[in-house]
Amino acid sequence: MDVLDALKGKYLGGIAGAGDEAALEEIRLAALGKKGEISLKMRELGQMAPEARQAAGAALNALKDEIDTALRARKAGLADAALDERLKAEWLDVTMPGRPRRQGTIHPVSQVTEEVTAIFADMGFSVAEGPQIESDWYNFDALNIPPEHPARQEHDTFFMAREAGDNRPPHVLRTHTSPVQIRSMQTHGAPLRVIAPGRVYRMDMDQTHAPMFHQIEGLAIDRDISMANLKWVLEEFCRAFFEVDHVELRFRASHFPFTEPSAEVDIRYSNVGGALKIGEGDKWMEILGSGMVHPKVLAAAGVNPDEWQGFAFGLGIDRIAMLKYGIPDLRAFFESDLRWLRHYGFASLDMPTVAGGLSR
Ligand code: PHE
């Protein structure tokens, strides 16, 4: 049996030392393959005398089993070790913050829209939308601006073409987000709290005006809403948006056909060497128009003005984006200059939330 002991020592030792599956397979072939050493010994059994064959056969079979078991065990061990290695190498902490590649960035207008939406959502406002190509009725009449009203001229409206012979009033590119007030009241009735961000269009172009710009409309309708509620909401909004404890707003009496009374709101800021600061200094920037919704507007939208009242405001998104992020020229917003976008853009994974920080 010395021969078998030697074989056993050789193969079990080899298996224990095998570093990978290929080495194990080589050993398996050398021992148990068709021409393997153990297999050849099995074949020799045929020429033995019966008693010797029985003893040798049993011993050989036991050795074969032992080698086979050792091969399997070692193979499983190698696989486990390989998996451990892989898990160690591919370990990933999913709680780490993302490392955004600054290839594409979020445009300041999108960022600010998200920020404003997050703040008003926190105050119970939901988001409404309306079409950018709007009917004359929604953009003007329903908002108490009848056809010959001088306010129509002030809006520098873009008109859509009508087919020759079609004498209905042309559709317009909406000149403000206020038509969404009408649409929301028609759809949801009162009480109501919505904001409506979106694009608006006017024929105007200089450092602070572009033919397309962005507004957020706000509308709150209930049984006893007053100008005081409007003031509180706007001040609260500005504190949250500009991320400062102190803001100073100036409510200037104004006129809009769709609100009565009406106020334009300016915010105090300073500009020292190009660094804008909110809540101090001697400069004022107009950021929105507002007022108590005119009873005729409520009636046009199917809401009973004897029962309901509310406030509305229209906020210039681009304006407050310029103020908050110190962006000097409005025209650059819409030039799609990649260098500008990389400089003023935002990382795509930073979703603004009121609790988690708006702009970080
Ligand atoms: N629609 C007005 C504008 O575009 C702003 C506004 C909205 C004023 C709501 C009052 C109430 O200038």
Short mmCIF file of C-alpha atoms and ligand atoms in Angstrom, two decimals:
data_model
loop_
_atom_site.label_atom_id
_atom_site.label_comp_id
_atom_site.label_asym_id
_atom_site.label_seq_id
_atom_site.Cartn_x
_atom_site.Cartn_y
_atom_site.Cartn_z
CA MET A 1 0.00 0.00 0.00
CA ASP A 2 3.03 2.27 -0.02
CA VAL A 3 2.26 3.16 -3.60
CA LEU A 4 -1.21 4.33 -2.71
CA ASP A 5 0.07 6.29 0.29
CA ALA A 6 2.56 7.98 -1.97
CA LEU A 7 -0.15 8.82 -4.50
CA LYS A 8 -2.40 10.10 -1.75
CA GLY A 9 0.33 12.31 -0.35
CA LYS A 10 1.16 13.63 -3.80
CA TYR A 11 -2.37 14.48 -4.86
CA LEU A 12 -3.77 15.79 -1.59
CA GLY A 13 -0.66 17.93 -1.21
CA GLY A 14 -1.07 19.17 -4.79
CA ILE A 15 -4.72 20.01 -4.22
CA ALA A 16 -3.99 21.91 -1.03
CA GLY A 17 -1.37 23.95 -2.87
CA ALA A 18 -3.39 24.61 -6.04
CA GLY A 19 -3.84 28.34 -6.54
CA ASP A 20 -6.70 28.36 -9.02
CA GLU A 21 -9.29 26.27 -10.82
CA ALA A 22 -7.04 25.52 -13.78
CA ALA A 23 -4.40 23.99 -11.48
CA LEU A 24 -7.10 21.89 -9.81
CA GLU A 25 -8.35 20.65 -13.18
CA GLU A 26 -4.81 19.62 -14.12
CA ILE A 27 -4.53 17.60 -10.93
CA ARG A 28 -7.94 16.02 -11.51
CA LEU A 29 -6.90 14.90 -15.00
CA ALA A 30 -3.55 13.60 -13.76
CA ALA A 31 -5.23 11.52 -11.06
CA LEU A 32 -8.75 10.67 -12.16
CA GLY A 33 -8.81 11.45 -15.88
CA LYS A 34 -9.04 8.62 -18.40
CA LYS A 35 -5.28 8.29 -18.45
CA GLY A 36 -4.82 9.45 -14.88
CA GLU A 37 -2.67 7.57 -12.45
CA ILE A 38 -5.57 6.32 -10.31
CA SER A 39 -7.58 5.30 -13.36
CA LEU A 40 -4.62 3.29 -14.69
CA LYS A 41 -4.26 1.57 -11.33
CA MET A 42 -7.99 0.69 -11.50
CA ARG A 43 -7.42 -0.90 -14.85
CA GLU A 44 -4.56 -2.99 -13.48
CA LEU A 45 -7.00 -4.57 -11.00
CA GLY A 46 -8.22 -6.86 -13.80
CA GLN A 47 -4.99 -8.76 -13.85
CA MET A 48 -4.91 -9.39 -10.09
CA ALA A 49 -5.88 -12.49 -8.15
CA PRO A 50 -9.42 -12.19 -6.71
CA GLU A 51 -8.46 -11.59 -3.03
CA ALA A 52 -5.72 -9.13 -3.83
CA ARG A 53 -8.09 -7.40 -6.22
CA GLN A 54 -10.77 -6.98 -3.56
CA ALA A 55 -8.43 -5.38 -1.09
CA ALA A 56 -6.68 -3.21 -3.68
CA GLY A 57 -10.00 -2.24 -5.29
CA ALA A 58 -11.46 -1.05 -2.02
CA ALA A 59 -8.34 0.92 -1.19
CA LEU A 60 -8.21 2.47 -4.66
CA ASN A 61 -11.88 3.43 -4.54
CA ALA A 62 -11.41 5.02 -1.14
CA LEU A 63 -8.44 7.00 -2.45
CA LYS A 64 -10.38 8.06 -5.51
CA ASP A 65 -13.22 9.31 -3.32
CA GLU A 66 -10.83 11.09 -1.05
CA ILE A 67 -9.15 12.89 -3.93
CA ASP A 68 -12.50 13.74 -5.46
CA THR A 69 -13.79 15.19 -2.18
CA ALA A 70 -10.61 17.17 -1.66
CA LEU A 71 -10.87 18.56 -5.22
CA ARG A 72 -14.45 19.72 -4.66
CA ALA A 73 -13.67 21.24 -1.27
CA ARG A 74 -10.67 23.11 -2.62
CA LYS A 75 -12.69 24.34 -5.59
CA ALA A 76 -15.43 25.70 -3.33
CA GLY A 77 -12.80 27.31 -1.11
CA LEU A 78 -11.18 29.04 -4.10
CA ALA A 79 -14.57 30.31 -5.29
CA ASP A 80 -15.33 31.73 -1.83
CA ALA A 81 -11.96 33.43 -1.67
CA ALA A 82 -12.45 34.86 -5.17
CA LEU A 83 -15.88 36.20 -4.17
CA ASP A 84 -14.41 37.76 -1.01
CA GLU A 85 -11.73 39.43 -3.09
CA ARG A 86 -14.30 40.74 -5.53
CA LEU A 87 -16.57 42.05 -2.82
CA LYS A 88 -13.62 43.82 -1.26
CA ALA A 89 -12.57 45.33 -4.57
CA GLU A 90 -16.06 46.34 -5.66
CA TRP A 91 -17.22 47.64 -2.28
CA LEU A 92 -19.25 50.79 -2.65
CA ASP A 93 -20.65 53.09 0.04
CA VAL A 94 -24.07 53.97 -1.33
CA THR A 95 -24.51 56.57 1.41
CA MET A 96 -21.67 58.69 0.02
CA PRO A 97 -22.77 61.86 -1.80
CA GLY A 98 -22.63 61.63 -5.60
CA ARG A 99 -19.59 62.88 -7.42
CA PRO A 100 -21.28 64.59 -10.37
CA ARG A 101 -19.18 64.97 -13.46
CA ARG A 102 -19.60 68.62 -14.29
CA GLN A 103 -20.33 67.87 -17.93
CA GLY A 104 -23.86 69.14 -18.05
CA THR A 105 -25.26 71.50 -15.46
CA ILE A 106 -28.69 72.64 -14.39
CA HIS A 107 -29.54 76.05 -15.84
CA PRO A 108 -30.04 78.76 -13.18
CA VAL A 109 -33.64 79.25 -14.36
CA SER A 110 -34.42 75.57 -13.77
CA GLN A 111 -32.60 75.65 -10.44
CA VAL A 112 -34.45 78.75 -9.25
CA THR A 113 -37.80 77.35 -10.46
CA GLU A 114 -37.12 74.24 -8.36
CA GLU A 115 -36.16 76.36 -5.37
CA VAL A 116 -39.27 78.55 -5.58
CA THR A 117 -41.48 75.49 -6.08
CA ALA A 118 -39.96 73.79 -3.02
CA ILE A 119 -40.64 76.83 -0.84
CA PHE A 120 -44.24 77.27 -1.94
CA ALA A 121 -44.89 73.53 -1.76
CA ASP A 122 -43.84 73.82 1.87
CA MET A 123 -46.54 76.47 2.33
CA GLY A 124 -49.22 74.25 0.80
CA PHE A 125 -49.23 75.49 -2.80
CA SER A 126 -49.45 72.95 -5.60
CA VAL A 127 -48.05 73.44 -9.10
CA ALA A 128 -50.32 74.30 -12.04
CA GLU A 129 -49.52 74.70 -15.74
CA GLY A 130 -51.02 76.32 -18.79
CA PRO A 131 -50.23 76.55 -22.50
CA GLN A 132 -47.66 79.01 -23.86
CA ILE A 133 -49.85 79.67 -26.90
CA GLU A 134 -52.88 81.14 -25.22
CA SER A 135 -56.25 82.38 -26.41
CA ASP A 136 -56.97 86.08 -26.36
CA TRP A 137 -59.71 85.40 -23.79
CA TYR A 138 -57.47 83.69 -21.23
CA ASN A 139 -54.54 86.08 -21.67
CA PHE A 140 -56.65 89.26 -21.61
CA ASP A 141 -60.49 89.28 -21.39
CA ALA A 142 -60.85 86.89 -18.47
CA LEU A 143 -58.26 88.98 -16.63
CA ASN A 144 -60.42 92.08 -16.98
CA ILE A 145 -58.48 93.43 -19.97
CA PRO A 146 -61.18 93.98 -22.63
CA PRO A 147 -60.20 94.50 -26.31
CA GLU A 148 -59.74 98.27 -26.26
CA HIS A 149 -58.03 98.38 -22.87
CA PRO A 150 -54.72 100.32 -22.93
CA ALA A 151 -53.04 97.55 -20.92
CA ARG A 152 -53.08 95.45 -24.08
CA GLN A 153 -50.58 97.83 -25.68
CA GLU A 154 -48.28 97.68 -22.68
CA HIS A 155 -47.91 93.95 -23.08
CA ASP A 156 -45.98 94.12 -26.40
CA THR A 157 -47.78 90.99 -27.50
CA PHE A 158 -46.64 88.43 -30.08
CA PHE A 159 -49.68 87.36 -32.10
CA MET A 160 -50.09 84.00 -33.83
CA ALA A 161 -51.18 84.04 -37.47
CA ARG A 162 -54.74 83.19 -38.49
CA GLU A 163 -55.74 81.81 -41.86
CA ALA A 164 -56.88 84.47 -44.32
CA GLY A 165 -60.58 85.16 -43.79
CA ASP A 166 -60.61 83.89 -40.20
CA ASN A 167 -61.68 86.95 -38.26
CA ARG A 168 -61.60 85.53 -34.75
CA PRO A 169 -59.10 87.22 -32.45
CA PRO A 170 -55.67 85.64 -32.95
CA HIS A 171 -54.05 83.48 -30.29
CA VAL A 172 -51.07 85.03 -28.55
CA LEU A 173 -47.83 83.90 -26.98
CA ARG A 174 -48.91 84.43 -23.39
CA THR A 175 -47.56 87.70 -22.06
CA HIS A 176 -47.73 86.57 -18.42
CA THR A 177 -48.57 83.49 -16.36
CA SER A 178 -51.78 85.10 -15.09
CA PRO A 179 -54.02 83.12 -17.52
CA VAL A 180 -53.14 80.06 -15.42
CA GLN A 181 -55.10 81.72 -12.58
CA ILE A 182 -58.23 81.42 -14.72
CA ARG A 183 -57.50 77.87 -15.83
CA SER A 184 -56.79 76.69 -12.27
CA MET A 185 -59.96 78.23 -10.86
CA GLN A 186 -62.02 76.76 -13.69
CA THR A 187 -60.57 73.30 -13.05
CA HIS A 188 -60.41 73.22 -9.26
CA GLY A 189 -62.76 75.97 -8.01
CA ALA A 190 -62.23 77.41 -4.55
CA PRO A 191 -60.54 77.24 -2.09
CA LEU A 192 -57.28 77.04 -3.99
CA ARG A 193 -53.54 77.52 -3.54
CA VAL A 194 -51.40 77.17 -6.66
CA ILE A 195 -48.23 78.43 -8.23
CA ALA A 196 -47.64 78.29 -11.97
CA PRO A 197 -44.08 78.59 -13.26
CA GLY A 198 -43.43 79.00 -16.97
CA ARG A 199 -42.28 80.90 -20.02
CA VAL A 200 -43.84 84.17 -21.09
CA TYR A 201 -43.21 86.37 -24.12
CA ARG A 202 -43.01 90.09 -24.83
CA MET A 203 -41.38 92.08 -27.62
CA ASP A 204 -38.63 93.60 -25.54
CA MET A 205 -34.86 93.24 -25.41
CA ASP A 206 -32.13 94.90 -23.35
CA GLN A 207 -29.85 94.07 -20.44
CA THR A 208 -32.76 93.27 -18.13
CA HIS A 209 -35.42 92.29 -20.69
CA ALA A 210 -35.60 89.36 -23.11
CA PRO A 211 -38.42 88.52 -25.56
CA MET A 212 -38.89 85.24 -23.67
CA PHE A 213 -38.57 85.15 -19.92
CA HIS A 214 -39.95 83.28 -16.93
CA GLN A 215 -42.57 84.03 -14.32
CA ILE A 216 -44.10 82.23 -11.41
CA GLU A 217 -47.73 83.02 -10.82
CA GLY A 218 -49.11 82.57 -7.33
CA LEU A 219 -52.80 82.37 -6.44
CA ALA A 220 -54.48 81.79 -3.07
CA ILE A 221 -58.27 81.79 -2.87
CA ASP A 222 -60.26 81.31 0.33
CA ARG A 223 -63.10 82.90 2.30
CA ASP A 224 -61.15 85.56 4.14
CA ILE A 225 -57.75 86.08 2.59
CA SER A 226 -56.35 89.59 2.86
CA MET A 227 -53.45 91.74 1.74
CA ALA A 228 -51.82 90.87 5.10
CA ASN A 229 -51.64 87.22 4.06
CA LEU A 230 -50.03 88.29 0.79
CA LYS A 231 -47.38 90.32 2.61
CA TRP A 232 -46.57 87.51 5.00
CA VAL A 233 -46.33 84.89 2.25
CA LEU A 234 -44.04 87.07 0.12
CA GLU A 235 -41.75 88.02 3.01
CA GLU A 236 -41.55 84.43 4.17
CA PHE A 237 -40.80 83.39 0.61
CA CYS A 238 -38.00 85.95 0.18
CA ARG A 239 -36.34 84.99 3.47
CA ALA A 240 -36.37 81.33 2.44
CA PHE A 241 -35.35 81.96 -1.13
CA PHE A 242 -32.47 84.36 -0.47
CA GLU A 243 -31.45 82.30 2.55
CA VAL A 244 -31.10 85.31 4.84
CA ASP A 245 -32.81 86.17 8.13
CA HIS A 246 -33.53 89.73 7.16
CA VAL A 247 -35.23 90.96 4.00
CA GLU A 248 -36.89 94.29 3.35
CA LEU A 249 -39.71 94.52 0.86
CA ARG A 250 -41.29 97.71 -0.41
CA PHE A 251 -44.93 97.48 -1.46
CA ARG A 252 -45.55 100.20 -4.02
CA ALA A 253 -49.14 101.00 -4.96
CA SER A 254 -49.62 100.09 -8.61
CA HIS A 255 -52.26 99.11 -11.09
CA PHE A 256 -53.14 95.83 -12.79
CA PRO A 257 -56.60 95.33 -14.33
CA PHE A 258 -56.87 91.91 -12.67
CA THR A 259 -56.09 92.93 -9.08
CA GLU A 260 -57.59 95.57 -6.78
CA PRO A 261 -55.78 96.92 -4.88
CA SER A 262 -52.49 96.23 -6.64
CA ALA A 263 -48.89 96.51 -5.50
CA GLU A 264 -45.53 96.11 -7.08
CA VAL A 265 -42.91 94.76 -4.74
CA ASP A 266 -39.26 95.80 -4.61
CA ILE A 267 -36.52 94.19 -2.54
CA ARG A 268 -33.69 96.09 -0.85
CA TYR A 269 -30.17 95.11 -1.87
CA SER A 270 -26.65 96.43 -2.06
CA ASN A 271 -24.10 96.06 -4.81
CA VAL A 272 -20.55 96.46 -3.60
CA GLY A 273 -18.01 95.74 -6.30
CA GLY A 274 -20.40 93.41 -8.06
CA ALA A 275 -21.26 91.43 -4.90
CA LEU A 276 -25.01 91.62 -4.35
CA LYS A 277 -26.38 91.47 -0.81
CA ILE A 278 -30.07 91.20 0.06
CA GLY A 279 -31.65 93.08 2.95
CA GLU A 280 -29.15 95.93 3.14
CA GLY A 281 -27.89 98.85 1.06
CA ASP A 282 -29.71 101.56 -0.83
CA LYS A 283 -30.80 99.83 -4.02
CA TRP A 284 -34.23 98.42 -4.84
CA MET A 285 -35.03 95.81 -7.47
CA GLU A 286 -38.60 95.23 -8.59
CA ILE A 287 -39.28 91.51 -8.38
CA LEU A 288 -43.03 91.05 -8.71
CA GLY A 289 -46.53 92.42 -9.28
CA SER A 290 -49.34 91.45 -6.95
CA GLY A 291 -52.70 92.32 -5.47
CA MET A 292 -56.12 91.11 -4.39
CA VAL A 293 -57.82 89.20 -7.21
CA HIS A 294 -60.41 91.42 -8.92
CA PRO A 295 -64.02 90.21 -8.42
CA LYS A 296 -64.51 90.24 -12.21
CA VAL A 297 -61.62 87.80 -12.57
CA LEU A 298 -63.13 85.42 -10.00
CA ALA A 299 -66.49 85.64 -11.81
CA ALA A 300 -64.91 85.03 -15.23
CA ALA A 301 -63.35 81.85 -13.86
CA GLY A 302 -66.63 80.67 -12.34
CA VAL A 303 -65.80 81.45 -8.71
CA ASN A 304 -68.42 83.40 -6.76
CA PRO A 305 -66.86 86.76 -5.69
CA ASP A 306 -69.44 87.18 -2.91
CA GLU A 307 -68.16 84.05 -1.27
CA TRP A 308 -64.46 83.94 -2.14
CA GLN A 309 -61.51 86.28 -2.34
CA GLY A 310 -57.77 85.95 -2.60
CA PHE A 311 -54.42 87.29 -3.63
CA ALA A 312 -52.29 86.76 -6.70
CA PHE A 313 -48.75 87.62 -7.64
CA GLY A 314 -46.46 87.27 -10.65
CA LEU A 315 -42.79 86.86 -9.85
CA GLY A 316 -39.94 87.29 -12.35
CA ILE A 317 -37.85 84.11 -12.09
CA ASP A 318 -34.95 85.43 -14.15
CA ARG A 319 -34.85 88.61 -12.05
CA ILE A 320 -34.57 86.79 -8.72
CA ALA A 321 -32.06 84.35 -10.22
CA MET A 322 -29.86 87.32 -11.22
CA LEU A 323 -30.19 88.78 -7.73
CA LYS A 324 -29.51 85.60 -5.80
CA TYR A 325 -26.63 84.32 -7.90
CA GLY A 326 -25.12 87.67 -8.91
CA ILE A 327 -25.65 87.26 -12.65
CA PRO A 328 -25.34 90.67 -14.31
CA ASP A 329 -26.84 90.26 -17.79
CA LEU A 330 -30.21 88.65 -18.53
CA ARG A 331 -29.42 88.05 -22.20
CA ALA A 332 -26.68 85.55 -21.30
CA PHE A 333 -29.38 83.31 -19.79
CA PHE A 334 -30.59 82.37 -23.24
CA GLU A 335 -27.40 82.31 -25.31
CA SER A 336 -26.54 78.66 -24.54
CA ASP A 337 -22.87 79.55 -24.04
CA LEU A 338 -21.32 76.45 -22.45
CA ARG A 339 -18.70 78.47 -20.55
CA TRP A 340 -21.47 80.54 -18.99
CA LEU A 341 -23.48 77.42 -18.14
CA ARG A 342 -20.47 75.76 -16.50
CA HIS A 343 -19.85 78.87 -14.44
CA TYR A 344 -23.40 79.60 -13.33
CA GLY A 345 -24.95 76.13 -13.67
CA PHE A 346 -25.77 73.76 -10.84
CA ALA A 347 -24.78 70.15 -10.18
CA SER A 348 -27.51 67.87 -11.41
CA LEU A 349 -27.82 65.82 -8.23
CA ASP A 350 -28.48 68.70 -5.84
CA MET A 351 -32.24 68.81 -5.62
CA PRO A 352 -33.30 71.89 -3.69
CA THR A 353 -35.42 71.18 -0.62
CA VAL A 354 -36.44 73.54 2.16
CA ALA A 355 -35.14 71.17 4.84
CA GLY A 356 -31.96 70.08 3.08
CA GLY A 357 -30.84 73.50 1.83
CA LEU A 358 -31.94 75.22 -1.33
CA SER A 359 -28.71 76.09 -3.10
CA ARG A 360 -25.97 74.72 -0.79
N1 PHE B 1 -49.24 89.48 -14.63
C1 PHE B 1 -48.54 90.60 -14.09
C2 PHE B 1 -47.31 90.90 -14.99
O1 PHE B 1 -46.98 90.13 -15.80
C3 PHE B 1 -48.04 90.34 -12.70
C4 PHE B 1 -49.14 90.12 -11.73
C5 PHE B 1 -49.60 88.85 -11.45
C6 PHE B 1 -49.72 91.20 -11.07
C7 PHE B 1 -50.62 88.64 -10.55
C8 PHE B 1 -50.71 91.00 -10.15
C9 PHE B 1 -51.17 89.74 -9.88
O2 PHE B 1 -46.70 91.91 -14.88
#
